[in-house]
Amino acid sequence: MPRSIVTGGAGFIGSHLCEHLLANGHEVICIDNLLTGTTDNLAQIKSDRFTFLKYNVTNYLFINGELDYVFHLASPASPVDYLELPIQTMKVGALGTLNALGLAKAKNATFLLASTSEVYGDPEHHPQEETYWGNVNPIGPRGVYDEAKRFAEALTMAYSRYHGVKTRIARIFNTFGPRMRLKDGRVVPNFMCQALAKKPLTVYGDGSQTRSFCYVSDLVEGLYKLMMSSELDPTNIGNPSEMSILEFAKRINQLTGNSAGIVFEELPIDDPKYRRPNIGKAKRVLNWEPKIALAEGLERTLEWFKIEIARTAQSE
Ligand code: UDP
């Protein structure tokens, strides 16, 4: 039976990945310090092949026994989170990645880094392909995340080249679905919560900036396929269907029957103007592409937000 570790396994994407691995017959060790993750995301897992360890991977990391795969997802991932947790974000991207790579090396396990479209910064090339080096402001407020992930990619390649560790790098684009934190500040939870409360949606700037949203089950399948491939160089995983944030807000208001409209607020510093993955490589090398259309993904996500909002209101 393959044995896998998922750092950040109690987070939004991490918890879906743990379930996917269990469904594919893996033994799964989930490690998370619960800074932005929660064990609520793991509550439905009943398997005896699953273990949860509350631990900060910024510290020395060791696991007894054999290990086949290390999925390194641990990091604050919402812009609001990494603005509030800048040092932790840099530590987990740098020291956490070092420790996770060291563990993979010690166990001769294959390592996958959850990197990000943020390595492209405010891109001057559109859509973004893996060969583009990016346009990142290292000292801006987003720099803590962007540069930590860029460092993590460089470190991963160094372990691949110098130590011969089998490594994979996924550049994850905007992802949405059940288990996003209600208050993580990202556009999907903000808009869903505002719309369900019949409040106006807060569009930052004039809303002309674009994003491309991938449903979480598609994303997780992409991560899994990448891990099982032999692709060393970074691979974009995301959904190329792009839209402006203003268009997205209108869509959410329509979906929820929210007539409260839209309010415009200040655009955050260094907010990327465009974002859309070129997924030609993932299609070619992994035979992967997203299957869930935005409309279906939004409906599933909305249902979950309704339940989660009611559950949270009850427990408060
Ligand atoms: N955004 C917005 N209203 C919100 C939250 C976000 O208009 O209430 C915008 C944000 O400025 C960005 C886009 O939506 O242009 C996506 O933001 P998110 O925080 O989800 O992640 P990002 O793609 O910037 O990493």
Short mmCIF file of C-alpha atoms and ligand atoms in Angstrom, two decimals:
data_model
loop_
_atom_site.label_atom_id
_atom_site.label_comp_id
_atom_site.label_asym_id
_atom_site.label_seq_id
_atom_site.Cartn_x
_atom_site.Cartn_y
_atom_site.Cartn_z
CA MET A 1 0.00 0.00 0.00
CA PRO A 2 1.48 3.42 -0.96
CA ARG A 3 2.14 5.66 2.04
CA SER A 4 1.71 9.41 1.61
CA ILE A 5 2.18 12.53 3.69
CA VAL A 6 0.13 15.64 3.08
CA THR A 7 1.47 18.76 4.80
CA GLY A 8 -1.33 21.29 5.13
CA GLY A 9 -3.73 18.35 4.94
CA ALA A 10 -6.35 20.02 7.14
CA GLY A 11 -6.67 22.95 4.75
CA PHE A 12 -9.11 23.49 1.91
CA ILE A 13 -7.19 21.74 -0.88
CA GLY A 14 -5.22 19.49 1.49
CA SER A 15 -8.31 17.86 2.97
CA HIS A 16 -9.72 17.07 -0.49
CA LEU A 17 -6.34 15.64 -1.46
CA CYS A 18 -6.29 13.39 1.64
CA GLU A 19 -9.68 11.99 0.62
CA HIS A 20 -8.53 11.48 -2.96
CA LEU A 21 -5.45 9.58 -1.80
CA LEU A 22 -7.53 7.38 0.53
CA ALA A 23 -9.90 6.65 -2.36
CA ASN A 24 -6.84 5.59 -4.39
CA GLY A 25 -5.75 3.10 -1.75
CA HIS A 26 -3.04 5.12 0.01
CA GLU A 27 -2.23 5.23 3.68
CA VAL A 28 -2.32 8.94 4.49
CA ILE A 29 -0.54 10.92 7.19
CA CYS A 30 -1.93 14.42 7.37
CA ILE A 31 0.25 17.04 9.05
CA ASP A 32 -1.09 20.48 9.87
CA ASN A 33 -0.52 23.07 12.61
CA LEU A 34 -4.12 24.29 12.16
CA LEU A 35 -3.02 27.90 11.67
CA THR A 36 -5.41 28.30 8.74
CA GLY A 37 -6.66 24.71 8.48
CA THR A 38 -9.18 22.96 10.72
CA THR A 39 -9.91 19.38 11.76
CA ASP A 40 -13.54 20.09 10.77
CA ASN A 41 -12.28 19.52 7.20
CA LEU A 42 -11.26 15.97 8.18
CA ALA A 43 -14.32 15.07 10.25
CA GLN A 44 -15.91 12.96 7.53
CA ILE A 45 -12.83 10.75 7.06
CA LYS A 46 -13.45 7.40 8.74
CA SER A 47 -10.61 5.35 7.28
CA ASP A 48 -8.17 3.43 9.49
CA ARG A 49 -5.53 4.24 6.83
CA PHE A 50 -5.65 7.88 7.92
CA THR A 51 -3.63 9.62 10.66
CA PHE A 52 -3.68 13.26 11.65
CA LEU A 53 -0.68 14.91 13.33
CA LYS A 54 -0.89 18.46 14.66
CA TYR A 55 2.56 19.75 13.87
CA ASN A 56 4.30 22.78 12.39
CA VAL A 57 6.47 21.62 9.49
CA THR A 58 8.67 24.68 9.99
CA ASN A 59 10.25 22.47 12.69
CA TYR A 60 12.36 19.38 12.02
CA LEU A 61 10.16 16.74 10.46
CA PHE A 62 10.51 13.00 10.80
CA ILE A 63 8.12 10.09 10.36
CA ASN A 64 8.78 6.48 11.28
CA GLY A 65 8.55 3.81 8.61
CA GLU A 66 8.61 3.90 4.85
CA LEU A 67 7.18 6.72 2.84
CA ASP A 68 6.39 6.87 -0.88
CA TYR A 69 5.00 10.36 -1.46
CA VAL A 70 5.31 13.77 0.20
CA PHE A 71 2.69 16.31 -0.89
CA HIS A 72 3.82 19.66 0.49
CA LEU A 73 0.83 22.00 0.65
CA ALA A 74 1.32 23.68 4.03
CA SER A 75 1.07 27.48 3.78
CA PRO A 76 -1.38 30.29 4.36
CA ALA A 77 -2.81 30.76 0.87
CA SER A 78 -5.30 33.59 0.94
CA PRO A 79 -3.91 37.11 0.35
CA VAL A 80 -5.61 38.28 3.57
CA ASP A 81 -4.00 35.40 5.51
CA TYR A 82 -0.52 35.96 4.23
CA LEU A 83 -0.77 39.69 4.86
CA GLU A 84 -1.68 38.91 8.47
CA LEU A 85 0.85 36.08 8.81
CA PRO A 86 3.83 37.30 6.77
CA ILE A 87 6.60 35.66 8.81
CA GLN A 88 4.81 32.31 9.17
CA THR A 89 4.17 32.37 5.40
CA MET A 90 7.85 32.90 4.66
CA LYS A 91 8.93 30.33 7.25
CA VAL A 92 6.69 27.56 5.95
CA GLY A 93 7.62 28.33 2.32
CA ALA A 94 11.32 28.26 3.13
CA LEU A 95 11.97 26.13 6.27
CA GLY A 96 8.85 24.01 5.84
CA THR A 97 9.82 23.19 2.26
CA LEU A 98 13.39 22.42 3.36
CA ASN A 99 12.12 20.02 6.04
CA ALA A 100 9.62 18.35 3.71
CA LEU A 101 12.31 17.91 1.04
CA GLY A 102 14.72 16.55 3.66
CA LEU A 103 12.10 14.00 4.69
CA ALA A 104 11.51 12.98 1.06
CA LYS A 105 15.27 12.57 0.59
CA ALA A 106 15.67 10.49 3.76
CA LYS A 107 12.81 8.18 2.70
CA ASN A 108 13.55 8.13 -1.02
CA ALA A 109 9.99 9.39 -1.49
CA THR A 110 8.66 11.45 -4.39
CA PHE A 111 8.04 15.08 -3.43
CA LEU A 112 5.40 17.43 -4.81
CA LEU A 113 5.50 21.16 -4.11
CA ALA A 114 2.19 23.02 -4.17
CA SER A 115 3.45 26.16 -5.84
CA THR A 116 1.28 28.91 -7.21
CA SER A 117 0.36 31.15 -10.11
CA GLU A 118 1.63 33.92 -7.81
CA VAL A 119 5.16 33.06 -9.00
CA TYR A 120 4.09 34.91 -12.17
CA GLY A 121 3.24 38.03 -10.09
CA ASP A 122 1.42 40.70 -12.11
CA PRO A 123 2.07 38.94 -15.41
CA GLU A 124 3.22 40.66 -18.58
CA HIS A 125 2.52 37.49 -20.58
CA HIS A 126 -0.96 36.22 -21.03
CA PRO A 127 -2.04 33.47 -20.62
CA GLN A 128 0.75 32.32 -18.32
CA GLU A 129 2.84 29.42 -19.47
CA GLU A 130 5.43 27.61 -17.40
CA THR A 131 8.36 29.11 -19.31
CA TYR A 132 7.42 32.65 -18.18
CA TRP A 133 9.63 33.83 -15.27
CA GLY A 134 7.16 36.27 -13.81
CA ASN A 135 6.88 39.86 -12.67
CA VAL A 136 6.94 39.85 -8.88
CA ASN A 137 7.46 42.80 -6.53
CA PRO A 138 9.73 41.23 -3.88
CA ILE A 139 9.11 43.95 -1.28
CA GLY A 140 5.36 44.47 -1.76
CA PRO A 141 2.84 43.03 0.71
CA ARG A 142 2.25 39.95 -1.49
CA GLY A 143 6.01 39.39 -1.78
CA VAL A 144 6.03 37.24 1.37
CA TYR A 145 3.98 34.57 -0.37
CA ASP A 146 5.26 35.01 -3.91
CA GLU A 147 8.93 34.98 -2.96
CA ALA A 148 8.52 32.14 -0.46
CA LYS A 149 7.01 30.02 -3.23
CA ARG A 150 9.66 31.09 -5.72
CA PHE A 151 12.33 30.15 -3.18
CA ALA A 152 10.50 26.84 -2.58
CA GLU A 153 10.61 26.10 -6.33
CA ALA A 154 14.34 26.90 -6.47
CA LEU A 155 14.97 24.66 -3.45
CA THR A 156 12.92 21.85 -4.96
CA MET A 157 14.95 22.02 -8.19
CA ALA A 158 18.17 22.05 -6.14
CA TYR A 159 17.13 18.86 -4.32
CA SER A 160 16.24 17.34 -7.66
CA ARG A 161 19.53 18.28 -9.33
CA TYR A 162 21.93 17.95 -6.42
CA HIS A 163 20.43 15.10 -4.37
CA GLY A 164 18.50 13.33 -7.13
CA VAL A 165 15.22 13.55 -5.18
CA LYS A 166 12.23 12.81 -7.41
CA THR A 167 10.38 16.11 -7.41
CA ARG A 168 7.27 17.65 -8.95
CA ILE A 169 6.13 21.30 -8.95
CA ALA A 170 2.47 22.20 -9.41
CA ARG A 171 1.65 25.85 -10.07
CA ILE A 172 -1.87 26.09 -8.69
CA PHE A 173 -4.20 28.77 -10.05
CA ASN A 174 -7.34 30.09 -8.31
CA THR A 175 -9.26 27.15 -6.87
CA PHE A 176 -12.68 27.06 -5.23
CA GLY A 177 -15.09 24.64 -3.65
CA PRO A 178 -16.44 23.35 -0.35
CA ARG A 179 -14.26 23.93 2.75
CA MET A 180 -12.93 27.33 1.84
CA ARG A 181 -12.95 29.27 5.11
CA LEU A 182 -15.92 31.62 5.30
CA LYS A 183 -13.70 34.50 6.35
CA ASP A 184 -10.48 33.75 4.50
CA GLY A 185 -10.94 36.97 2.53
CA ARG A 186 -10.72 35.43 -0.92
CA VAL A 187 -13.15 36.41 -3.58
CA VAL A 188 -15.25 33.21 -3.60
CA PRO A 189 -16.01 33.08 0.16
CA ASN A 190 -16.49 36.85 0.30
CA PHE A 191 -18.95 36.92 -2.59
CA MET A 192 -20.82 33.78 -1.46
CA CYS A 193 -21.21 35.02 2.13
CA GLN A 194 -22.21 38.51 1.02
CA ALA A 195 -24.71 37.19 -1.53
CA LEU A 196 -26.30 34.75 0.91
CA ALA A 197 -26.64 37.58 3.44
CA LYS A 198 -28.32 39.68 0.71
CA LYS A 199 -25.57 42.28 0.95
CA PRO A 200 -23.79 44.02 -1.93
CA LEU A 201 -20.69 42.25 -3.23
CA THR A 202 -17.38 44.05 -2.62
CA VAL A 203 -15.56 44.35 -5.93
CA TYR A 204 -12.02 45.67 -5.52
CA GLY A 205 -10.88 48.28 -8.03
CA ASP A 206 -13.09 48.54 -11.10
CA GLY A 207 -13.36 44.75 -11.32
CA SER A 208 -11.61 44.58 -14.68
CA GLN A 209 -8.88 42.31 -13.27
CA THR A 210 -9.37 38.71 -14.37
CA ARG A 211 -9.11 35.32 -12.71
CA SER A 212 -9.73 31.74 -13.87
CA PHE A 213 -11.42 29.49 -11.34
CA CYS A 214 -10.83 25.75 -11.03
CA TYR A 215 -13.13 23.46 -9.04
CA VAL A 216 -11.29 21.68 -6.25
CA SER A 217 -11.92 18.07 -7.38
CA ASP A 218 -10.34 18.85 -10.76
CA LEU A 219 -7.38 20.50 -9.09
CA VAL A 220 -6.78 17.55 -6.76
CA GLU A 221 -6.90 15.10 -9.65
CA GLY A 222 -4.31 17.23 -11.42
CA LEU A 223 -2.03 17.17 -8.38
CA TYR A 224 -2.37 13.41 -8.13
CA LYS A 225 -1.64 12.85 -11.81
CA LEU A 226 1.39 15.14 -11.61
CA MET A 227 2.76 13.25 -8.61
CA MET A 228 2.36 9.95 -10.47
CA SER A 229 4.03 11.32 -13.62
CA SER A 230 7.76 11.78 -14.11
CA GLU A 231 7.58 15.51 -14.86
CA LEU A 232 10.32 17.47 -13.08
CA ASP A 233 9.63 20.96 -14.37
CA PRO A 234 6.78 23.15 -13.06
CA THR A 235 3.31 22.38 -14.40
CA ASN A 236 0.33 24.73 -14.34
CA ILE A 237 -2.80 23.21 -12.82
CA GLY A 238 -5.90 25.35 -13.17
CA ASN A 239 -8.94 26.08 -15.26
CA PRO A 240 -8.33 28.37 -18.25
CA SER A 241 -11.88 29.77 -18.36
CA GLU A 242 -11.13 33.40 -17.55
CA MET A 243 -13.46 36.19 -16.47
CA SER A 244 -13.29 39.64 -14.96
CA ILE A 245 -14.06 39.97 -11.26
CA LEU A 246 -16.94 42.30 -12.13
CA GLU A 247 -18.43 39.63 -14.40
CA PHE A 248 -17.88 37.07 -11.65
CA ALA A 249 -19.71 39.24 -9.11
CA LYS A 250 -22.68 39.62 -11.46
CA ARG A 251 -22.73 35.88 -11.94
CA ILE A 252 -22.84 35.22 -8.18
CA ASN A 253 -25.62 37.76 -7.68
CA GLN A 254 -27.58 36.08 -10.48
CA LEU A 255 -27.00 32.60 -9.09
CA THR A 256 -28.14 33.56 -5.62
CA GLY A 257 -30.93 35.94 -6.66
CA ASN A 258 -29.18 38.70 -4.72
CA SER A 259 -30.54 42.10 -5.68
CA ALA A 260 -28.26 44.11 -3.35
CA GLY A 261 -25.85 44.76 -6.23
CA ILE A 262 -22.17 45.61 -6.06
CA VAL A 263 -20.02 48.13 -4.18
CA PHE A 264 -16.55 49.10 -5.36
CA GLU A 265 -13.68 49.16 -2.88
CA GLU A 266 -10.01 49.98 -3.12
CA LEU A 267 -7.84 47.59 -5.13
CA PRO A 268 -5.19 45.88 -2.94
CA ILE A 269 -1.53 46.71 -3.72
CA ASP A 270 0.04 44.55 -6.47
CA ASP A 271 -3.26 42.79 -7.23
CA PRO A 272 -2.51 40.95 -10.50
CA LYS A 273 -4.43 42.36 -13.48
CA TYR A 274 -4.73 39.10 -15.37
CA ARG A 275 -4.52 35.47 -14.52
CA ARG A 276 -5.18 32.51 -16.75
CA PRO A 277 -3.18 29.30 -17.01
CA ASN A 278 -1.93 27.85 -20.25
CA ILE A 279 -2.61 24.19 -19.48
CA GLY A 280 -1.22 22.79 -22.72
CA LYS A 281 1.54 21.03 -20.83
CA ALA A 282 -0.79 19.41 -18.27
CA LYS A 283 -3.00 18.18 -21.13
CA ARG A 284 -0.05 16.80 -23.06
CA VAL A 285 2.02 15.32 -20.25
CA LEU A 286 -0.62 14.33 -17.70
CA ASN A 287 -3.62 13.85 -19.97
CA TRP A 288 -5.40 16.15 -17.52
CA GLU A 289 -7.88 18.93 -17.97
CA PRO A 290 -10.69 20.28 -15.78
CA LYS A 291 -14.06 18.56 -16.11
CA ILE A 292 -16.33 20.60 -13.85
CA ALA A 293 -17.84 23.66 -15.52
CA LEU A 294 -17.92 26.89 -13.51
CA ALA A 295 -21.73 26.80 -13.22
CA GLU A 296 -21.73 23.33 -11.70
CA GLY A 297 -18.80 24.11 -9.39
CA LEU A 298 -20.48 27.27 -8.17
CA GLU A 299 -23.73 25.46 -7.44
CA ARG A 300 -21.98 22.75 -5.42
CA THR A 301 -19.97 25.39 -3.57
CA LEU A 302 -23.01 27.52 -2.86
CA GLU A 303 -24.83 24.55 -1.31
CA TRP A 304 -21.86 23.96 0.96
CA PHE A 305 -21.64 27.63 1.98
CA LYS A 306 -25.33 27.61 2.92
CA ILE A 307 -24.79 24.65 5.24
CA GLU A 308 -21.52 26.00 6.65
CA ILE A 309 -23.00 29.43 7.38
CA ALA A 310 -25.92 27.79 9.25
CA ARG A 311 -23.55 25.48 11.16
CA THR A 312 -21.29 28.36 12.18
CA ALA A 313 -24.23 30.52 13.26
CA GLN A 314 -25.46 27.68 15.47
CA SER A 315 -22.12 27.13 17.16
CA GLU A 316 -21.60 30.86 17.86
N1 UDP B 1 -11.56 40.53 -4.79
C1 UDP B 1 -12.67 41.35 -4.85
N2 UDP B 1 -13.51 41.38 -3.77
C2 UDP B 1 -13.32 40.62 -2.66
C3 UDP B 1 -12.20 39.77 -2.61
C4 UDP B 1 -11.34 39.75 -3.70
O1 UDP B 1 -12.90 42.07 -5.83
O2 UDP B 1 -14.15 40.72 -1.73
C5 UDP B 1 -10.68 40.48 -5.97
C6 UDP B 1 -9.19 40.65 -5.66
O3 UDP B 1 -8.84 42.01 -5.63
C7 UDP B 1 -8.57 39.90 -6.81
C8 UDP B 1 -9.57 38.77 -7.11
O4 UDP B 1 -10.80 39.19 -6.53
O5 UDP B 1 -8.46 40.72 -7.94
C9 UDP B 1 -9.18 37.43 -6.53
O6 UDP B 1 -8.83 37.64 -5.20
P1 UDP B 1 -8.48 36.47 -4.19
O7 UDP B 1 -8.23 37.11 -2.86
O8 UDP B 1 -9.51 35.42 -4.25
O9 UDP B 1 -7.13 35.80 -4.70
P2 UDP B 1 -5.95 36.21 -5.69
O10 UDP B 1 -6.37 35.71 -7.02
O11 UDP B 1 -5.78 37.71 -5.70
O12 UDP B 1 -4.77 35.52 -5.15
#
